[in-house]
Amino acid sequence: MKIVSQQDAEDFKKFIDNHDFFLIAGHKEPDGDCITSCLGVAGILDFYNKNYQLLNAGPFKRNEVARWEELFTDTMQFLDSEERKTTGLIICDCSELIRVGDIDGELKGLDTYIIDHHKTGVLDENMKGYINPEAPACAFLVQLFYENLVGPVPSELAKTLFFGICTDTGFFRFLTEDSAPVFEAVSRLVSYGANPRDTYRLVNSGKPYSTRKLLGILLDKAERYLDGRLVVTYETLEDTKLYGAEGRDSDALYQLLLSVKGVEAVVFLRQDTVSTCTAGFRSQDKIDVSAIAAKFGGGGHKNASGMSCNGKAETLIPQVVKEFARVM
């Protein structure tokens, strides 16, 4: 597995040295890996006595990130033309500015550095950064940047980064035989003060009762396609109104459906507005769902991707099934 080299770290340090102020942003609808990666970058900037602002468009619907919501804002600090010249934008856990979402302020045109691990991530010609699709979590990359530039991670930040890595690896169940560098890295986080038992409780407990009701509805709506190898379910606006306001437990949904004998991939569509949908794609080892998500303007990892697009669930489902039929 390719990991962050000292040269990679020095390139990031050069970017830091060239700016006086920073905006740290992650993708909209943030997950644990996105938020903890941003906080890890903030820890690096703290070490170098750099000022920054943490940005996220939200919403912070996931139970795993709710405790950090107050640290972020969707309103960018005003910068005049001279201040913009010395401001750096650091984007974590995505590489497309559009994925950052609706931020009140102009992010375009700022000198930008990307830290990402998604297979579909690419650097525009005007962007700098480090993208490693082999990495299982962006927080893992940020840990390596921190250790290369600063040294041992402070206890509280170690707990934060460990949390992010756990959320994106499904508490390590998504890792494969080439993941020794990841286990070596998280063992260091544990030596710094991260607690696996406490982290597991934070990730998997405290979920609203309504998410369990919603989970039942989504399981009831699940339908099998392509000889049972693909399962698709969906959430309507009415479902969201009744049980989705406090969040959802998509991870549990994917786990339950992927555990069914013969199932190779799962799709969860959610009707966000009358005319727009988001969707999550999950698969077993062989199916590359990032390629399918890309057909609808999305992206992500080989076995875990997502997308947002115009349309209604009832018309999108046949289109999604058709794309899966090409590869299954």
Tab-separated table of C-alpha atoms in Angstrom:
chain	number	residue	atom	x	y	z
A	1	MET	CA	0.000	0.000	0.000
A	2	LYS	CA	1.288	3.437	-0.957
A	3	ILE	CA	1.636	5.709	2.068
A	4	VAL	CA	2.489	9.359	2.689
A	5	SER	CA	6.210	9.908	2.140
A	6	GLN	CA	8.403	12.531	3.741
A	7	GLN	CA	8.445	14.360	0.404
A	8	ASP	CA	4.641	14.366	0.308
A	9	ALA	CA	4.655	15.854	3.801
A	10	GLU	CA	7.214	18.488	2.814
A	11	ASP	CA	5.063	19.500	-0.168
A	12	PHE	CA	2.136	20.024	2.199
A	13	LYS	CA	4.382	21.969	4.578
A	14	LYS	CA	5.402	24.246	1.691
A	15	PHE	CA	1.718	24.957	1.031
A	16	ILE	CA	1.245	25.813	4.701
A	17	ASP	CA	4.281	28.088	4.748
A	18	ASN	CA	2.996	30.016	1.724
A	19	HIS	CA	-0.234	31.161	3.399
A	20	ASP	CA	-1.223	33.192	6.441
A	21	PHE	CA	-4.836	32.035	6.832
A	22	PHE	CA	-6.670	28.825	5.941
A	23	LEU	CA	-10.154	27.586	5.229
A	24	ILE	CA	-10.547	23.886	6.035
A	25	ALA	CA	-13.540	22.284	4.332
A	26	GLY	CA	-15.009	18.819	3.839
A	27	HIS	CA	-17.864	17.464	1.769
A	28	LYS	CA	-21.521	18.230	2.452
A	29	GLU	CA	-23.474	15.694	4.531
A	30	PRO	CA	-20.253	14.931	6.407
A	31	ASP	CA	-19.383	11.553	7.865
A	32	GLY	CA	-16.953	10.734	10.641
A	33	ASP	CA	-13.940	10.460	8.343
A	34	CYS	CA	-14.615	13.850	6.742
A	35	ILE	CA	-14.999	15.730	10.018
A	36	THR	CA	-12.092	14.087	11.840
A	37	SER	CA	-9.801	14.660	8.844
A	38	CYS	CA	-10.602	18.373	8.963
A	39	LEU	CA	-9.898	18.411	12.696
A	40	GLY	CA	-6.613	16.601	12.110
A	41	VAL	CA	-5.542	19.234	9.574
A	42	ALA	CA	-6.545	21.897	12.093
A	43	GLY	CA	-4.184	20.207	14.572
A	44	ILE	CA	-1.312	20.535	12.106
A	45	LEU	CA	-2.080	24.226	11.561
A	46	ASP	CA	-2.261	24.746	15.337
A	47	PHE	CA	1.278	23.416	15.621
A	48	TYR	CA	2.476	25.986	13.076
A	49	ASN	CA	0.482	28.782	14.757
A	50	LYS	CA	-1.659	29.349	11.671
A	51	ASN	CA	-5.158	30.820	11.844
A	52	TYR	CA	-8.007	28.955	10.163
A	53	GLN	CA	-11.755	28.517	9.870
A	54	LEU	CA	-13.539	25.158	9.753
A	55	LEU	CA	-16.262	25.050	7.075
A	56	ASN	CA	-18.984	22.532	6.318
A	57	ALA	CA	-22.311	22.930	4.547
A	58	GLY	CA	-23.911	20.155	6.630
A	59	PRO	CA	-26.390	18.908	7.484
A	60	PHE	CA	-24.863	17.090	10.454
A	61	LYS	CA	-27.497	14.354	10.425
A	62	ARG	CA	-25.173	11.479	11.208
A	63	ASN	CA	-25.097	10.650	14.899
A	64	GLU	CA	-21.348	10.073	14.641
A	65	VAL	CA	-20.550	13.729	13.825
A	66	ALA	CA	-23.182	15.620	15.831
A	67	ARG	CA	-20.821	16.386	18.724
A	68	TRP	CA	-18.507	18.380	16.433
A	69	GLU	CA	-21.145	20.451	14.631
A	70	GLU	CA	-20.581	23.591	16.706
A	71	LEU	CA	-16.939	23.739	15.582
A	72	PHE	CA	-17.962	24.221	11.930
A	73	THR	CA	-19.857	26.910	10.056
A	74	ASP	CA	-21.362	27.200	6.582
A	75	THR	CA	-20.516	30.920	6.390
A	76	MET	CA	-17.051	31.803	5.158
A	77	GLN	CA	-15.179	34.621	6.879
A	78	PHE	CA	-15.087	37.723	4.681
A	79	LEU	CA	-11.773	38.155	2.903
A	80	ASP	CA	-10.810	41.193	0.860
A	81	SER	CA	-8.822	40.836	-2.351
A	82	GLU	CA	-5.456	41.118	-0.590
A	83	GLU	CA	-6.386	38.619	2.123
A	84	ARG	CA	-7.514	36.103	-0.499
A	85	LYS	CA	-3.997	36.139	-1.952
A	86	THR	CA	-2.561	34.809	1.307
A	87	THR	CA	-5.412	32.390	2.105
A	88	GLY	CA	-5.158	28.655	1.472
A	89	LEU	CA	-8.140	26.347	1.062
A	90	ILE	CA	-7.609	22.783	2.317
A	91	ILE	CA	-10.303	20.294	1.282
A	92	CYS	CA	-10.491	16.944	3.063
A	93	ASP	CA	-12.177	13.715	1.968
A	94	CYS	CA	-13.216	14.926	-1.487
A	95	SER	CA	-11.543	16.560	-4.453
A	96	GLU	CA	-14.390	18.373	-6.196
A	97	LEU	CA	-15.366	21.854	-5.045
A	98	ILE	CA	-18.982	21.089	-5.911
A	99	ARG	CA	-18.969	18.336	-3.270
A	100	VAL	CA	-18.269	20.924	-0.589
A	101	GLY	CA	-21.827	22.143	-1.059
A	102	ASP	CA	-23.432	25.484	-0.336
A	103	ILE	CA	-20.991	27.642	1.594
A	104	ASP	CA	-21.885	31.307	2.066
A	105	GLY	CA	-18.786	32.818	0.482
A	106	GLU	CA	-16.598	32.427	-2.596
A	107	LEU	CA	-14.227	29.471	-2.431
A	108	LYS	CA	-13.395	29.487	-6.127
A	109	GLY	CA	-10.091	31.056	-7.028
A	110	LEU	CA	-8.348	30.315	-3.721
A	111	ASP	CA	-5.050	28.433	-3.717
A	112	THR	CA	-6.244	24.902	-2.924
A	113	TYR	CA	-4.730	21.747	-1.448
A	114	ILE	CA	-6.649	18.437	-1.546
A	115	ILE	CA	-6.279	15.471	0.815
A	116	ASP	CA	-8.479	12.640	-0.409
A	117	HIS	CA	-8.671	8.862	-0.711
A	118	HIS	CA	-11.560	8.322	-3.111
A	119	LYS	CA	-11.034	6.360	-6.290
A	120	THR	CA	-12.788	9.022	-8.353
A	121	GLY	CA	-10.757	11.843	-6.822
A	122	VAL	CA	-8.683	13.914	-9.251
A	123	LEU	CA	-6.622	17.082	-8.977
A	124	ASP	CA	-7.582	19.941	-11.259
A	125	GLU	CA	-4.644	21.629	-12.939
A	126	ASN	CA	-4.894	24.583	-10.558
A	127	MET	CA	-4.997	22.441	-7.409
A	128	LYS	CA	-2.255	20.926	-5.291
A	129	GLY	CA	-2.669	17.950	-3.042
A	130	TYR	CA	-2.357	14.296	-2.216
A	131	ILE	CA	-4.895	11.680	-3.354
A	132	ASN	CA	-4.371	8.034	-2.447
A	133	PRO	CA	-7.196	5.637	-3.431
A	134	GLU	CA	-5.387	2.796	-1.665
A	135	ALA	CA	-5.935	4.468	1.708
A	136	PRO	CA	-9.050	3.252	3.550
A	137	ALA	CA	-9.728	6.617	5.209
A	138	CYS	CA	-8.746	10.251	4.823
A	139	ALA	CA	-8.112	10.412	8.578
A	140	PHE	CA	-5.404	7.772	8.075
A	141	LEU	CA	-3.653	10.060	5.574
A	142	VAL	CA	-3.967	13.061	7.889
A	143	GLN	CA	-2.434	11.008	10.707
A	144	LEU	CA	0.555	10.241	8.505
A	145	PHE	CA	0.921	13.904	7.534
A	146	TYR	CA	0.803	14.861	11.218
A	147	GLU	CA	3.404	12.291	12.252
A	148	ASN	CA	5.730	13.253	9.389
A	149	LEU	CA	5.505	16.983	10.066
A	150	VAL	CA	4.918	17.240	13.810
A	151	GLY	CA	5.572	13.903	15.504
A	152	PRO	CA	3.468	11.824	17.930
A	153	VAL	CA	-0.223	12.755	17.868
A	154	PRO	CA	-1.643	14.331	21.085
A	155	SER	CA	-4.058	12.100	22.973
A	156	GLU	CA	-7.320	13.908	22.149
A	157	LEU	CA	-6.458	14.239	18.474
A	158	ALA	CA	-5.390	10.577	18.412
A	159	LYS	CA	-8.859	9.641	19.687
A	160	THR	CA	-10.444	11.821	17.004
A	161	LEU	CA	-8.416	10.373	14.115
A	162	PHE	CA	-8.923	6.820	15.394
A	163	PHE	CA	-12.668	7.488	15.399
A	164	GLY	CA	-12.559	8.675	11.788
A	165	ILE	CA	-10.569	5.663	10.605
A	166	CYS	CA	-12.959	3.317	12.396
A	167	THR	CA	-16.048	4.850	10.789
A	168	ASP	CA	-14.694	4.590	7.231
A	169	THR	CA	-13.305	1.063	7.642
A	170	GLY	CA	-16.427	-0.316	9.327
A	171	PHE	CA	-14.285	-0.810	12.417
A	172	PHE	CA	-11.672	-2.507	10.205
A	173	ARG	CA	-13.974	-5.092	8.640
A	174	PHE	CA	-13.485	-3.568	5.155
A	175	LEU	CA	-9.708	-3.953	5.263
A	176	THR	CA	-7.860	-6.632	3.299
A	177	GLU	CA	-4.558	-8.493	3.382
A	178	ASP	CA	-2.600	-5.426	2.230
A	179	SER	CA	-3.672	-3.330	5.220
A	180	ALA	CA	-0.700	-3.870	7.534
A	181	PRO	CA	0.326	-0.158	7.304
A	182	VAL	CA	-3.154	0.826	8.512
A	183	PHE	CA	-3.021	-1.464	11.536
A	184	GLU	CA	0.477	-0.212	12.314
A	185	ALA	CA	-0.801	3.372	12.185
A	186	VAL	CA	-3.851	2.763	14.381
A	187	SER	CA	-1.729	0.862	16.881
A	188	ARG	CA	0.272	4.077	17.271
A	189	LEU	CA	-2.969	6.002	17.834
A	190	VAL	CA	-3.850	3.539	20.583
A	191	SER	CA	-0.408	4.058	22.118
A	192	TYR	CA	-1.112	7.806	22.054
A	193	GLY	CA	-4.378	7.338	23.964
A	194	ALA	CA	-7.142	6.135	21.601
A	195	ASN	CA	-9.419	3.517	23.183
A	196	PRO	CA	-10.963	0.941	20.778
A	197	ARG	CA	-13.740	-0.065	23.203
A	198	ASP	CA	-14.813	3.514	23.905
A	199	THR	CA	-14.626	4.338	20.192
A	200	TYR	CA	-16.842	1.380	19.276
A	201	ARG	CA	-19.454	2.606	21.751
A	202	LEU	CA	-19.309	6.141	20.344
A	203	VAL	CA	-19.764	4.841	16.796
A	204	ASN	CA	-22.518	2.333	17.496
A	205	SER	CA	-24.572	3.639	20.424
A	206	GLY	CA	-26.785	6.612	21.162
A	207	LYS	CA	-28.817	6.324	17.968
A	208	PRO	CA	-32.348	7.798	18.018
A	209	TYR	CA	-35.240	5.345	18.303
A	210	SER	CA	-36.682	6.788	15.091
A	211	THR	CA	-33.729	5.401	13.121
A	212	ARG	CA	-34.824	1.901	14.123
A	213	LYS	CA	-38.346	2.558	12.879
A	214	LEU	CA	-36.935	3.920	9.618
A	215	LEU	CA	-34.664	0.900	9.271
A	216	GLY	CA	-37.710	-1.353	9.444
A	217	ILE	CA	-39.454	0.627	6.700
A	218	LEU	CA	-36.408	0.493	4.429
A	219	LEU	CA	-36.001	-3.250	4.939
A	220	ASP	CA	-39.673	-3.752	4.126
A	221	LYS	CA	-39.283	-1.815	0.855
A	222	ALA	CA	-36.152	-3.696	-0.231
A	223	GLU	CA	-36.486	-5.515	-3.568
A	224	ARG	CA	-34.131	-8.002	-5.221
A	225	TYR	CA	-32.975	-7.711	-8.842
A	226	LEU	CA	-30.648	-9.557	-11.204
A	227	ASP	CA	-31.348	-13.014	-9.795
A	228	GLY	CA	-31.114	-11.728	-6.235
A	229	ARG	CA	-27.579	-10.380	-6.596
A	230	LEU	CA	-28.688	-6.736	-6.295
A	231	VAL	CA	-30.945	-5.305	-3.573
A	232	VAL	CA	-32.487	-1.834	-3.868
A	233	THR	CA	-34.462	0.092	-1.285
A	234	TYR	CA	-35.588	3.711	-1.036
A	235	GLU	CA	-36.765	6.407	1.356
A	236	THR	CA	-39.653	8.709	0.418
A	237	LEU	CA	-40.260	12.273	1.549
A	238	GLU	CA	-43.009	10.951	3.817
A	239	ASP	CA	-40.605	8.421	5.367
A	240	THR	CA	-38.159	11.235	6.097
A	241	LYS	CA	-40.900	13.358	7.611
A	242	LEU	CA	-42.068	10.540	9.887
A	243	TYR	CA	-38.782	8.987	10.986
A	244	GLY	CA	-35.806	10.512	9.180
A	245	ALA	CA	-35.597	13.960	10.755
A	246	GLU	CA	-33.178	12.751	13.450
A	247	GLY	CA	-30.983	10.831	11.031
A	248	ARG	CA	-30.671	7.297	9.729
A	249	ASP	CA	-28.479	4.260	10.248
A	250	SER	CA	-27.442	3.472	6.690
A	251	ASP	CA	-24.466	1.410	7.819
A	252	ALA	CA	-26.733	-1.059	9.618
A	253	LEU	CA	-28.980	-1.200	6.552
A	254	TYR	CA	-26.076	-2.066	4.247
A	255	GLN	CA	-24.725	-4.657	6.686
A	256	LEU	CA	-28.056	-6.449	6.969
A	257	LEU	CA	-28.716	-6.546	3.226
A	258	LEU	CA	-25.177	-7.475	2.186
A	259	SER	CA	-25.252	-10.365	4.654
A	260	VAL	CA	-28.059	-12.038	2.650
A	261	LYS	CA	-26.905	-15.113	0.753
A	262	GLY	CA	-26.207	-14.342	-2.906
A	263	VAL	CA	-26.340	-10.534	-2.552
A	264	GLU	CA	-23.382	-8.805	-4.213
A	265	ALA	CA	-24.487	-5.156	-4.117
A	266	VAL	CA	-26.963	-2.866	-2.352
A	267	VAL	CA	-28.430	0.504	-3.381
A	268	PHE	CA	-30.207	2.894	-1.021
A	269	LEU	CA	-32.010	5.817	-2.703
A	270	ARG	CA	-33.386	8.753	-0.739
A	271	GLN	CA	-35.800	11.345	-2.142
A	272	ASP	CA	-34.378	14.578	-0.705
A	273	THR	CA	-36.754	16.982	-2.438
A	274	VAL	CA	-39.567	16.604	-4.945
A	275	SER	CA	-37.016	16.671	-7.751
A	276	THR	CA	-33.680	15.507	-6.274
A	277	CYS	CA	-32.295	12.259	-4.860
A	278	THR	CA	-29.185	11.003	-3.152
A	279	ALA	CA	-28.064	7.392	-3.176
A	280	GLY	CA	-25.572	5.122	-1.482
A	281	PHE	CA	-23.973	2.138	-3.227
A	282	ARG	CA	-22.306	-0.759	-1.403
A	283	SER	CA	-20.879	-3.998	-2.753
A	284	GLN	CA	-18.923	-7.118	-1.958
A	285	ASP	CA	-15.376	-7.524	-3.298
A	286	LYS	CA	-15.942	-7.834	-7.055
A	287	ILE	CA	-18.398	-5.084	-7.997
A	288	ASP	CA	-16.949	-1.588	-8.541
A	289	VAL	CA	-19.815	0.670	-7.479
A	290	SER	CA	-17.749	3.828	-7.948
A	291	ALA	CA	-17.996	3.351	-11.715
A	292	ILE	CA	-21.777	3.088	-11.470
A	293	ALA	CA	-22.058	6.094	-9.155
A	294	ALA	CA	-19.973	8.075	-11.646
A	295	LYS	CA	-22.665	7.474	-14.292
A	296	PHE	CA	-24.965	9.626	-12.156
A	297	GLY	CA	-22.415	12.296	-11.289
A	298	GLY	CA	-21.223	10.645	-8.087
A	299	GLY	CA	-18.200	8.647	-7.047
A	300	GLY	CA	-16.281	7.179	-4.149
A	301	HIS	CA	-14.642	3.838	-3.489
A	302	LYS	CA	-14.814	0.519	-5.305
A	303	ASN	CA	-17.098	-0.982	-2.659
A	304	ALA	CA	-18.695	2.162	-1.202
A	305	SER	CA	-19.859	5.156	-3.234
A	306	GLY	CA	-22.627	7.720	-3.452
A	307	MET	CA	-24.284	10.250	-5.704
A	308	SER	CA	-26.712	13.181	-5.790
A	309	CYS	CA	-28.785	13.941	-8.856
A	310	ASN	CA	-32.049	15.276	-10.198
A	311	GLY	CA	-34.895	12.822	-10.482
A	312	LYS	CA	-37.406	10.730	-8.587
A	313	ALA	CA	-36.689	7.403	-6.945
A	314	GLU	CA	-39.272	5.493	-8.975
A	315	THR	CA	-37.646	6.546	-12.265
A	316	LEU	CA	-34.055	6.345	-11.044
A	317	ILE	CA	-34.326	2.780	-9.736
A	318	PRO	CA	-34.749	1.199	-13.213
A	319	GLN	CA	-31.827	3.284	-14.511
A	320	VAL	CA	-29.604	2.193	-11.625
A	321	VAL	CA	-30.573	-1.461	-12.060
A	322	LYS	CA	-29.761	-1.193	-15.769
A	323	GLU	CA	-26.249	0.049	-14.998
A	324	PHE	CA	-25.690	-2.777	-12.522
A	325	ALA	CA	-26.899	-5.269	-15.119
A	326	ARG	CA	-23.980	-4.234	-17.338
A	327	VAL	CA	-21.418	-5.349	-14.761
A	328	MET	CA	-23.130	-8.178	-12.848
